[in-house]
Structure formats: C-alpha cells, structure tokens
N, CA, C and O of each residue as an XYZ file, in Angstrom:
664
protein
N     106.417    -65.225   -112.324
C     107.380    -64.213   -112.124
C     108.472    -64.442   -113.179
O     109.156    -65.465   -113.150
N     108.634    -63.513   -114.090
C     109.475    -63.602   -115.219
C     110.833    -62.932   -114.943
O     110.873    -61.949   -114.204
N     111.930    -63.421   -115.500
C     113.239    -62.789   -115.283
C     113.278    -61.385   -115.745
O     113.996    -60.560   -115.179
N     112.458    -61.060   -116.851
C     112.408    -59.737   -117.339
C     111.785    -58.805   -116.345
O     112.246    -57.678   -116.165
N     110.767    -59.253   -115.712
C     110.049    -58.470   -114.599
C     111.097    -58.087   -113.498
O     111.188    -56.947   -113.044
N     111.855    -59.110   -113.122
C     112.879    -58.887   -112.069
C     113.877    -57.864   -112.548
O     114.259    -56.957   -111.809
N     114.290    -58.009   -113.765
C     115.352    -57.059   -114.319
C     114.758    -55.654   -114.364
O     115.410    -54.659   -114.046
N     113.507    -55.622   -114.768
C     112.796    -54.274   -114.867
C     112.679    -53.676   -113.437
O     112.876    -52.475   -113.259
N     112.366    -54.500   -112.441
C     112.288    -53.992   -111.093
C     113.624    -53.599   -110.509
O     113.685    -52.925   -109.481
N     114.736    -54.033   -111.183
C     116.030    -53.506   -110.738
C     116.441    -52.226   -111.484
O     117.030    -51.316   -110.900
N     116.132    -52.177   -112.734
C     116.654    -51.071   -113.573
C     115.962    -49.713   -113.108
O     116.627    -48.724   -112.802
N     114.604    -49.748   -113.083
C     113.924    -48.417   -112.862
C     114.250    -47.779   -111.445
O     114.493    -46.575   -111.356
N     114.247    -48.596   -110.367
C     114.647    -48.006   -109.077
C     116.099    -47.593   -109.055
O     116.467    -46.609   -108.413
N     116.938    -48.362   -109.771
C     118.414    -47.938   -109.860
C     118.505    -46.611   -110.563
O     119.226    -45.722   -110.111
N     117.782    -46.452   -111.674
C     117.880    -45.153   -112.436
C     117.284    -44.041   -111.582
O     117.822    -42.934   -111.588
N     116.199    -44.281   -110.849
C     115.581    -43.265   -110.061
C     116.604    -42.817   -108.968
O     116.746    -41.631   -108.672
N     117.289    -43.803   -108.403
C     118.271    -43.489   -107.335
C     119.435    -42.647   -107.871
O     119.893    -41.705   -107.224
N     119.899    -43.017   -109.078
C     121.006    -42.217   -109.697
C     120.522    -40.825   -110.076
O     121.276    -39.861   -109.941
N     119.294    -40.694   -110.543
C     118.768    -39.414   -110.911
C     118.632    -38.526   -109.717
O     118.929    -37.333   -109.783
N     118.194    -39.082   -108.642
C     118.028    -38.272   -107.407
C     119.403    -37.901   -106.860
O     119.603    -36.794   -106.360
N     120.357    -38.843   -106.960
C     121.689    -38.551   -106.465
C     122.352    -37.419   -107.323
O     123.019    -36.541   -106.776
N     122.168    -37.453   -108.595
C     122.703    -36.420   -109.446
C     122.064    -35.102   -109.161
O     122.738    -34.074   -109.101
N     120.747    -35.118   -108.980
C     120.095    -33.884   -108.651
C     120.638    -33.184   -107.373
O     120.693    -31.956   -107.299
N     121.033    -34.000   -106.379
C     121.688    -33.429   -105.183
C     123.168    -33.461   -105.170
O     123.804    -33.331   -104.124
N     123.741    -33.643   -106.382
C     125.188    -33.443   -106.551
C     126.086    -34.342   -105.674
O     127.003    -33.843   -105.022
N     125.845    -35.569   -105.655
C     126.720    -36.502   -104.912
C     128.010    -36.721   -105.732
O     128.026    -36.496   -106.942
N     129.035    -37.141   -105.091
C     130.250    -37.391   -105.900
C     130.039    -38.490   -106.976
O     129.347    -39.481   -106.744
N     130.643    -38.282   -108.126
C     130.496    -39.217   -109.214
C     130.961    -40.636   -108.890
O     130.426    -41.623   -109.395
N     131.955    -40.698   -108.049
C     132.457    -42.049   -107.663
C     131.459    -42.919   -106.974
O     131.636    -44.134   -106.882
N     130.390    -42.299   -106.478
C     129.305    -43.086   -105.751
C     128.161    -43.539   -106.607
O     127.331    -44.327   -106.154
N     128.088    -43.066   -107.837
C     126.919    -43.278   -108.648
C     126.637    -44.732   -109.018
O     125.479    -45.149   -109.035
N     127.668    -45.499   -109.310
C     127.457    -46.875   -109.624
C     126.917    -47.687   -108.418
O     126.016    -48.513   -108.564
N     127.462    -47.443   -107.297
C     127.043    -48.070   -106.061
C     125.592    -47.712   -105.785
O     124.779    -48.566   -105.432
N     125.284    -46.419   -105.956
C     123.899    -45.945   -105.716
C     122.955    -46.675   -106.620
O     121.863    -47.055   -106.198
N     123.368    -46.892   -107.920
C     122.515    -47.546   -108.846
C     122.251    -48.981   -108.355
O     121.120    -49.467   -108.384
N     123.352    -49.656   -107.893
C     123.284    -51.024   -107.398
C     122.360    -51.140   -106.174
O     121.571    -52.074   -106.033
N     122.503    -50.175   -105.334
C     121.671    -50.221   -104.087
C     120.240    -49.898   -104.408
O     119.354    -50.512   -103.813
N     119.952    -49.006   -105.278
C     118.607    -48.687   -105.726
C     117.960    -49.984   -106.357
O     116.814    -50.338   -106.081
N     118.745    -50.624   -107.179
C     118.301    -51.853   -107.855
C     118.025    -52.972   -106.738
O     117.014    -53.674   -106.777
N     118.922    -53.073   -105.820
C     118.725    -54.086   -104.752
C     117.457    -53.738   -103.886
O     116.733    -54.637   -103.457
N     117.223    -52.477   -103.655
C     116.055    -52.035   -102.960
C     114.760    -52.388   -103.731
O     113.801    -52.905   -103.158
N     114.766    -52.089   -105.055
C     113.608    -52.357   -105.853
C     113.334    -53.837   -105.960
O     112.182    -54.249   -105.826
N     114.319    -54.633   -106.191
C     114.121    -56.082   -106.318
C     113.755    -56.766   -104.981
O     113.071    -57.790   -104.990
N     114.190    -56.228   -103.861
C     113.867    -56.743   -102.582
C     112.447    -56.535   -102.300
O     111.741    -57.439   -101.854
N     111.995    -55.294   -102.564
C     110.547    -54.992   -102.341
C     109.660    -55.769   -103.272
O     108.607    -56.252   -102.856
N     110.051    -55.906   -104.518
C     109.254    -56.634   -105.494
C     109.214    -58.111   -105.132
O     108.132    -58.698   -105.150
N     110.303    -58.722   -104.814
C     110.308    -60.131   -104.434
C     109.511    -60.406   -103.144
O     108.781    -61.392   -103.049
N     109.668    -59.520   -102.168
C     108.929    -59.641   -100.992
C     107.455    -59.595   -101.143
O     106.745    -60.348   -100.478
N     106.929    -58.683   -102.049
C     105.501    -58.647   -102.287
C     105.127    -59.802   -103.126
O     103.987    -60.253   -103.022
N     105.987    -60.333   -103.960
C     105.633    -61.530   -104.753
C     105.445    -62.740   -103.789
O     104.577    -63.589   -103.997
N     106.259    -62.781   -102.773
C     106.153    -63.824   -101.797
C     105.045    -63.680   -100.713
O     104.913    -64.499    -99.803
N     104.253    -62.578   -100.871
C     103.092    -62.450   -100.119
C     103.171    -61.389    -99.018
O     102.174    -61.190    -98.324
N     104.284    -60.706    -98.821
C     104.272    -59.632    -97.804
C     103.487    -58.422    -98.281
O     103.398    -58.147    -99.477
N     102.916    -57.703    -97.311
C     102.225    -56.486    -97.639
C     103.196    -55.413    -97.911
O     104.376    -55.557    -97.590
N     102.757    -54.320    -98.499
C     103.600    -53.232    -98.998
C     104.424    -52.609    -97.813
O     105.584    -52.253    -98.020
N     103.889    -52.482    -96.672
C     104.592    -51.890    -95.551
C     105.780    -52.740    -95.155
O     106.901    -52.255    -95.005
N     105.501    -54.021    -94.991
C     106.606    -54.953    -94.582
C     107.654    -55.127    -95.713
O     108.851    -55.202    -95.438
N     107.219    -55.186    -96.918
C     108.138    -55.306    -97.988
C     109.050    -54.083    -98.157
O     110.221    -54.195    -98.520
N     108.456    -52.900    -97.876
C     109.248    -51.653    -97.899
C     110.185    -51.621    -96.733
O     111.326    -51.189    -96.901
N     109.786    -52.049    -95.565
C     110.639    -52.141    -94.368
C     111.815    -53.009    -94.615
O     112.948    -52.645    -94.298
N     111.551    -54.227    -95.213
C     112.655    -55.163    -95.502
C     113.667    -54.567    -96.531
O     114.881    -54.690    -96.367
N     113.133    -53.931    -97.576
C     113.979    -53.303    -98.577
C     114.791    -52.161    -97.908
O     115.983    -52.028    -98.183
N     114.181    -51.356    -97.057
C     114.899    -50.305    -96.415
C     115.999    -50.806    -95.465
O     117.038    -50.157    -95.337
N     115.785    -51.949    -94.800
C     116.760    -52.534    -93.995
C     117.965    -52.986    -94.876
O     119.119    -52.755    -94.514
N     117.687    -53.610    -95.994
C     118.748    -54.037    -96.870
C     119.583    -52.886    -97.314
O     120.806    -53.012    -97.364
N     118.984    -51.751    -97.645
C     119.714    -50.570    -98.115
C     120.462    -50.039    -96.932
O     121.591    -49.592    -97.132
N     119.962    -50.037    -95.716
C     120.682    -49.590    -94.612
C     121.910    -50.386    -94.351
O     122.951    -49.808    -94.042
N     121.850    -51.665    -94.457
C     123.068    -52.522    -94.240
C     124.004    -52.409    -95.366
O     125.216    -52.427    -95.150
N     123.495    -52.285    -96.632
C     124.396    -52.131    -97.810
C     125.174    -50.816    -97.754
O     126.295    -50.723    -98.253
N     124.589    -49.848    -97.169
C     125.201    -48.514    -97.149
C     126.470    -48.458    -96.277
O     127.328    -47.598    -96.476
N     126.575    -49.370    -95.325
C     127.751    -49.361    -94.448
C     129.010    -49.708    -95.213
O     129.955    -48.922    -95.148
N     129.114    -50.880    -95.975
C     130.319    -51.107    -96.695
C     130.487    -50.142    -97.887
O     131.617    -49.848    -98.278
N     129.426    -49.668    -98.443
C     129.491    -48.743    -99.569
C     130.193    -47.427    -99.061
O     131.052    -46.876    -99.749
N     129.826    -46.973    -97.918
C     130.371    -45.730    -97.292
C     131.868    -45.963    -97.058
O     132.670    -45.058    -97.292
N     132.252    -47.145    -96.606
C     133.621    -47.379    -96.325
C     134.473    -47.469    -97.646
O     135.601    -46.989    -97.757
N     133.823    -48.116    -98.591
C     134.513    -48.297    -99.898
C     134.811    -46.982   -100.622
O     135.900    -46.745   -101.146
N     133.761    -46.137   -100.616
C     133.841    -44.860   -101.415
C     134.143    -43.663   -100.529
O     134.135    -42.529   -101.007
N     134.401    -43.885    -99.281
C     134.756    -42.733    -98.376
C     133.803    -41.602    -98.385
O     134.168    -40.432    -98.507
N     132.491    -42.003    -98.245
C     131.435    -41.010    -98.192
C     130.516    -41.334    -97.063
O     130.573    -42.459    -96.567
N     129.660    -40.434    -96.608
C     128.724    -40.758    -95.563
C     127.701    -41.783    -96.033
O     127.335    -41.865    -97.206
N     127.245    -42.594    -95.003
C     126.274    -43.687    -95.370
C     125.005    -43.136    -95.981
O     124.386    -43.809    -96.805
N     124.600    -41.951    -95.612
C     123.289    -41.475    -96.127
C     123.487    -40.969    -97.600
O     122.481    -40.789    -98.286
N     124.699    -40.739    -98.104
C     124.877    -40.473    -99.476
C     124.318    -41.666   -100.318
O     123.747    -41.453   -101.387
N     124.485    -42.859    -99.842
C     124.046    -44.067   -100.517
C     122.570    -44.442   -100.154
O     121.798    -44.887   -101.003
N     122.241    -44.251    -98.934
C     120.943    -44.754    -98.414
C     119.778    -43.917    -98.978
O     118.805    -44.490    -99.468
N     119.852    -42.636    -98.921
C     118.744    -41.812    -99.244
C     118.378    -41.860   -100.712
O     117.190    -41.994   -101.005
N     119.311    -41.760   -101.675
C     118.894    -41.920   -103.066
C     118.349    -43.316   -103.380
O     117.452    -43.487   -104.204
N     118.920    -44.296   -102.698
C     118.504    -45.652   -102.983
C     117.060    -45.978   -102.623
O     116.465    -46.874   -103.221
N     116.486    -45.262   -101.651
C     115.143    -45.610   -101.204
C     114.139    -44.715   -101.819
O     112.951    -44.859   -101.531
N     114.541    -43.772   -102.672
C     113.622    -42.759   -103.206
C     112.526    -43.326   -103.987
O     111.435    -42.761   -104.062
N     112.799    -44.458   -104.584
C     111.723    -45.121   -105.443
C     110.606    -45.717   -104.639
O     109.555    -46.076   -105.170
N     110.846    -45.822   -103.327
C     109.844    -46.449   -102.497
C     108.897    -45.408   -101.785
O     108.023    -45.782   -101.002
N     109.101    -44.168   -102.075
C     108.256    -43.145   -101.456
C     106.835    -43.353   -101.965
O     106.639    -43.511   -103.170
N     105.827    -43.358   -101.070
C     104.457    -43.772   -101.434
C     103.668    -42.641   -102.097
O     102.723    -42.103   -101.519
N     104.079    -42.290   -103.329
C     103.383    -41.191   -104.009
C     101.948    -41.482   -104.351
O     101.068    -40.639   -104.174
N     101.710    -42.704   -104.853
C     100.307    -43.041   -105.250
C      99.369    -43.097   -104.057
O      98.214    -42.683   -104.149
N      99.874    -43.621   -102.910
C      98.936    -43.668   -101.710
C      98.670    -42.274   -101.190
O      97.584    -41.996   -100.681
N      99.626    -41.415   -101.308
C      99.481    -39.980   -100.824
C      98.555    -39.293   -101.760
O      97.652    -38.584   -101.316
N      98.742    -39.475   -103.096
C      97.888    -38.797   -104.113
C      96.462    -39.195   -103.847
O      95.581    -38.341   -103.750
N      96.211    -40.557   -103.722
C      94.827    -40.954   -103.560
C      94.236    -40.477   -102.198
O      93.036    -40.214   -102.113
N      95.060    -40.368   -101.157
C      94.538    -39.814    -99.905
C      94.101    -38.347   -100.035
O      93.086    -37.925    -99.480
N      94.904    -37.592   -100.789
C      94.592    -36.191   -100.989
C      93.356    -36.011   -101.873
O      92.540    -35.126   -101.617
N      93.212    -36.825   -102.889
C      92.044    -36.748   -103.698
C      90.808    -37.124   -102.843
O      89.760    -36.488   -102.952
N      90.943    -38.140   -102.013
C      89.830    -38.482   -101.161
C      89.451    -37.380   -100.250
O      88.252    -37.161   -100.075
N      90.353    -36.659    -99.647
C      90.131    -35.495    -98.806
C      89.336    -34.443    -99.581
O      88.411    -33.827    -99.051
N      89.718    -34.250   -100.856
C      89.024    -33.241   -101.640
C      87.636    -33.715   -102.002
O      86.726    -32.889   -102.065
N      87.421    -34.983   -102.241
C      86.092    -35.511   -102.496
C      85.182    -35.427   -101.342
O      83.972    -35.293   -101.524
N      85.732    -35.504   -100.084
C      84.937    -35.442    -98.858
C      84.390    -34.085    -98.661
O      83.448    -33.955    -97.880
N      84.901    -32.990    -99.320
C      84.365    -31.745    -99.175
C      83.165    -31.427   -100.086
O      82.491    -30.407    -99.937
N      82.932    -32.351   -101.036
C      81.721    -32.243   -101.894
C      80.469    -32.751   -101.312
O      80.413    -33.142   -100.146
N      79.431    -32.747   -102.140
C      78.093    -33.193   -101.697
C      78.056    -34.708   -102.105
O      78.023    -35.068   -103.282
N      78.063    -35.597   -100.996
C      78.031    -36.959   -101.188
C      76.872    -37.521   -100.404
O      76.459    -36.948    -99.395
N      76.337    -38.653   -100.867
C      75.371    -39.342   -100.075
C      76.103    -40.028    -98.882
O      77.331    -40.111    -98.856
N      75.340    -40.491    -97.947
C      76.011    -41.132    -96.809
C      76.791    -42.344    -97.144
O      77.871    -42.547    -96.589
N      76.297    -43.173    -98.033
C      77.035    -44.377    -98.510
C      78.284    -43.976    -99.230
O      79.337    -44.568    -98.993
N      78.218    -42.993   -100.104
C      79.430    -42.514   -100.797
C      80.445    -41.850    -99.869
O      81.655    -41.983   -100.052
N      79.931    -41.138    -98.877
C      80.770    -40.506    -97.910
C      81.610    -41.558    -97.136
O      82.818    -41.418    -96.942
N      80.896    -42.606    -96.716
C      81.568    -43.656    -95.917
C      82.593    -44.343    -96.793
O      83.722    -44.562    -96.353
N      82.241    -44.686    -98.005
C      83.188    -45.299    -98.913
C      84.405    -44.471    -99.153
O      85.527    -44.965    -99.049
N      84.208    -43.222    -99.471
C      85.320    -42.322    -99.782
C      86.199    -42.177    -98.460
O      87.427    -42.205    -98.532
N      85.546    -42.025    -97.288
C      86.271    -41.930    -96.036
C      87.112    -43.120    -95.763
O      88.251    -42.996    -95.313
N      86.547    -44.334    -96.040
C      87.346    -45.603    -95.806
C      88.544    -45.679    -96.738
O      89.635    -46.064    -96.320
N      88.338    -45.301    -98.045
C      89.414    -45.341    -98.991
C      90.511    -44.319    -98.630
O      91.704    -44.618    -98.703
N      90.073    -43.100    -98.236
C      91.012    -42.048    -97.912
C      91.831    -42.452    -96.732
O      93.052    -42.299    -96.735
N      91.176    -42.972    -95.711
C      91.878    -43.347    -94.461
C      92.890    -44.487    -94.732
O      93.999    -44.519    -94.198
N      92.428    -45.427    -95.605
C      93.314    -46.553    -95.905
C      94.542    -46.090    -96.647
O      95.654    -46.488    -96.301
N      94.373    -45.261    -97.656
C      95.449    -44.729    -98.411
C      96.376    -43.876    -97.600
O      97.595    -43.993    -97.725
N      95.806    -42.984    -96.737
C      96.584    -42.182    -95.912
C      97.451    -42.917    -94.894
O      98.630    -42.606    -94.726
N      96.856    -43.887    -94.226
C      97.527    -44.695    -93.286
C      98.661    -45.580    -93.993
O      99.747    -45.769    -93.445
N      98.354    -46.076    -95.168
C      99.408    -46.842    -95.842
C     100.566    -45.965    -96.157
O     101.716    -46.382    -96.023
N     100.283    -44.692    -96.597
C     101.394    -43.729    -96.959
C     102.203    -43.428    -95.727
O     103.432    -43.391    -95.780
N     101.515    -43.209    -94.595
C     102.293    -42.932    -93.307
C     103.094    -44.053    -92.896
O     104.253    -43.850    -92.533
N     102.571    -45.308    -92.911
C     103.246    -46.395    -92.446
C     104.380    -46.821    -93.377
O     105.391    -47.331    -92.895
N     104.252    -46.636    -94.679
C     105.395    -46.828    -95.617
C     106.441    -45.860    -95.320
O     107.608    -46.249    -95.281
N     106.139    -44.604    -95.101
C     107.168    -43.613    -94.775
C     107.892    -43.937    -93.419
O     109.101    -43.761    -93.266
N     107.116    -44.390    -92.519
C     107.739    -44.782    -91.206
C     108.629    -46.049    -91.416
O     109.712    -46.124    -90.836
N     108.202    -47.010    -92.210
C     109.023    -48.184    -92.360
C     110.302    -47.814    -93.093
O     111.348    -48.384    -92.782
N     110.278    -46.886    -94.053
C     111.447    -46.458    -94.747
C     112.428    -45.745    -93.718
O     113.625    -46.027    -93.666
N     111.876    -44.888    -92.980
C     112.697    -44.223    -92.003
C     113.383    -45.089    -90.997
O     114.581    -44.987    -90.731
N     112.533    -45.978    -90.431
C     113.141    -46.942    -89.440
C     114.034    -47.935    -90.053
O     115.083    -48.275    -89.506
N     113.628    -48.414    -91.200
C     114.478    -49.455    -91.882
C     115.864    -48.962    -92.311
O     116.858    -49.673    -92.161
N     115.917    -47.788    -92.824
C     117.244    -47.256    -93.275
C     118.098    -46.852    -92.086
O     119.311    -47.063    -92.075
N     117.453    -46.270    -91.090
C     118.233    -45.781    -89.977
C     118.638    -46.856    -88.948
O     119.604    -46.711    -88.198
N     117.835    -47.955    -88.959
C     118.120    -48.916    -87.922
C     119.522    -49.486    -87.900
O     120.159    -49.551    -86.849
N     120.022    -49.916    -89.107
C     121.472    -50.442    -89.041
C     122.440    -49.404    -88.604
O     123.405    -49.700    -87.900
N     122.195    -48.161    -89.018
C     123.104    -47.082    -88.653
C     123.045    -46.732    -87.128
O     124.054    -46.377    -86.519
N     121.830    -46.847    -86.548
C     121.654    -46.655    -85.085
C     122.259    -47.795    -84.332
O     122.973    -47.591    -83.350
N     121.982    -49.007    -84.780
C     122.545    -50.149    -84.055
C     124.047    -50.240    -84.052
O     124.651    -50.773    -83.122
N     124.635    -49.725    -85.083
C     126.092    -49.867    -85.333
C     126.778    -48.520    -85.248
O     127.928    -48.421    -85.676
N     126.146    -47.462    -84.719
C     126.681    -46.164    -84.782
C     127.992    -45.901    -83.943
O     128.772    -44.983    -84.199
N     128.146    -46.782    -82.938
C     129.342    -46.512    -82.108
C     130.614    -47.051    -82.787
O     131.729    -46.773    -82.346
N     130.435    -47.784    -83.808
C     131.624    -48.271    -84.573
C     131.725    -47.562    -85.926
O     130.711    -47.202    -86.523
N     132.906    -47.373    -86.382
C     133.140    -46.831    -87.688
C     132.813    -47.920    -88.777
O     132.682    -49.101    -88.455
N     132.694    -47.517    -89.987
C     132.358    -48.471    -91.059
C     133.551    -49.428    -91.160
O     133.308    -50.622    -91.330
N     134.834    -49.003    -91.068
C     135.931    -49.883    -91.109
C     135.924    -50.915    -89.984
O     136.275    -52.072    -90.215
N     135.528    -50.516    -88.753
C     135.476    -51.497    -87.689
C     134.407    -52.511    -87.948
O     134.628    -53.693    -87.682
N     133.312    -52.144    -88.427
C     132.126    -52.980    -88.763
C     132.603    -54.004    -89.825
O     132.396    -55.209    -89.682
N     133.227    -53.500    -90.857
C     133.738    -54.407    -91.940
C     134.738    -55.399    -91.404
O     134.710    -56.582    -91.742
N     135.635    -54.895    -90.553
C     136.703    -55.749    -90.011
C     136.039    -56.889    -89.176
O     136.498    -58.029    -89.252
N     135.013    -56.616    -88.414
C     134.263    -57.632    -87.670
C     133.628    -58.667    -88.588
O     133.660    -59.869    -88.328
N     133.050    -58.155    -89.674
C     132.279    -59.059    -90.612
C     133.361    -59.938    -91.273
O     133.121    -61.135    -91.438
N     134.442    -59.453    -91.629
C     135.483    -60.258    -92.325
C     136.071    -61.265    -91.314
O     136.351    -62.410    -91.669
N     136.248    -60.846    -90.105
C     136.854    -61.710    -89.048
C     135.891    -62.830    -88.736
O     136.296    -63.966    -88.487
N     134.593    -62.496    -88.752
C     133.594    -63.582    -88.458
C     133.525    -64.627    -89.535
O     133.106    -65.753    -89.265
N     133.929    -64.293    -90.777
C     133.873    -65.268    -91.861
C     135.028    -66.193    -91.828
O     134.988    -67.267    -92.428
N     136.085    -65.797    -91.125
C     137.255    -66.684    -91.092
C     137.163    -67.814    -90.118
O     138.092    -68.615    -90.012
C-alpha cells in the first residue's frame, strides 16, 4: 500500500463528490467540506478493503463515517446534513456490479448451453446481489447516525461531544 495510492483514493472520490454537489447546486460554502468528506469516504473504503473487509462491509463503514461527519459539517456550515452526506457517498454507487448484472441478464436471453447458462446465471446473481447489498449498506450507513441522533439538533450533539472530551 503506497502513499500515492492512498492520496489517489482520496482525490478522485473527493472530486466526484464536488462534481455531484455542483451539479445539484449546493451552496459554495459547503464545497470544501464535501470534498473532504468524499475523500474520507474513499480512503475509508479503500483502507477497509486493504485490511480484508469485503466490499459491502467496507462500503457500510465508509457510509457510517460520512453519516457521522455530516453532523458537525451541517452545524458548521448551517446546511442540512444531507447536503454533505449524499454527494460524499456518490463515488460508492455500485455501477460496475449493476452493469455486469444487466449484461448477464441480456446474455441469459441468448442461446447458451446448460453449462454456460449456469455460469452466466451465477455471475449475474452474484453481481446483482452485490449491487443491492452495497446500495443497502450505503442507505443504512448514511442514515443511521441521523436516525440515532435525530431528536437532537447538530448543535446539541456537538455540545455533548465537546462536553465529553472535558
């Protein structure tokens, strides 16, 4: 694991997050934090997978990190938490798995031998289920901190965190 790989895994998700945020016209004051959260998301997923976690668990962990980081970011920039969370996780959307699952479904409509059909069916099912579980892990991971702490405002949460450090 090279430091340049880690930096690369921070830059591209950060840029994707900022691009998505600009596309949906978020306030300019939030863009730097969105870049940082996208970078944190990308490096968390990368490091988790380097340490041996599967893609679904690594994605879940990165989504939880983004969910928790969006609380102080929302308080700091006076914007809703989802302004930070949604663009930050956009680089984790399982496009490759979804694409392979769709290609597999198309292949299944053709003339295949029994062995080829079974092989394509297994690959298609595997890719489709990975895509679904990655999407579920993103949804649950990002929303879990907000659901657990929804009865408190971001300022109250930050005050408790600061108080617990003293």
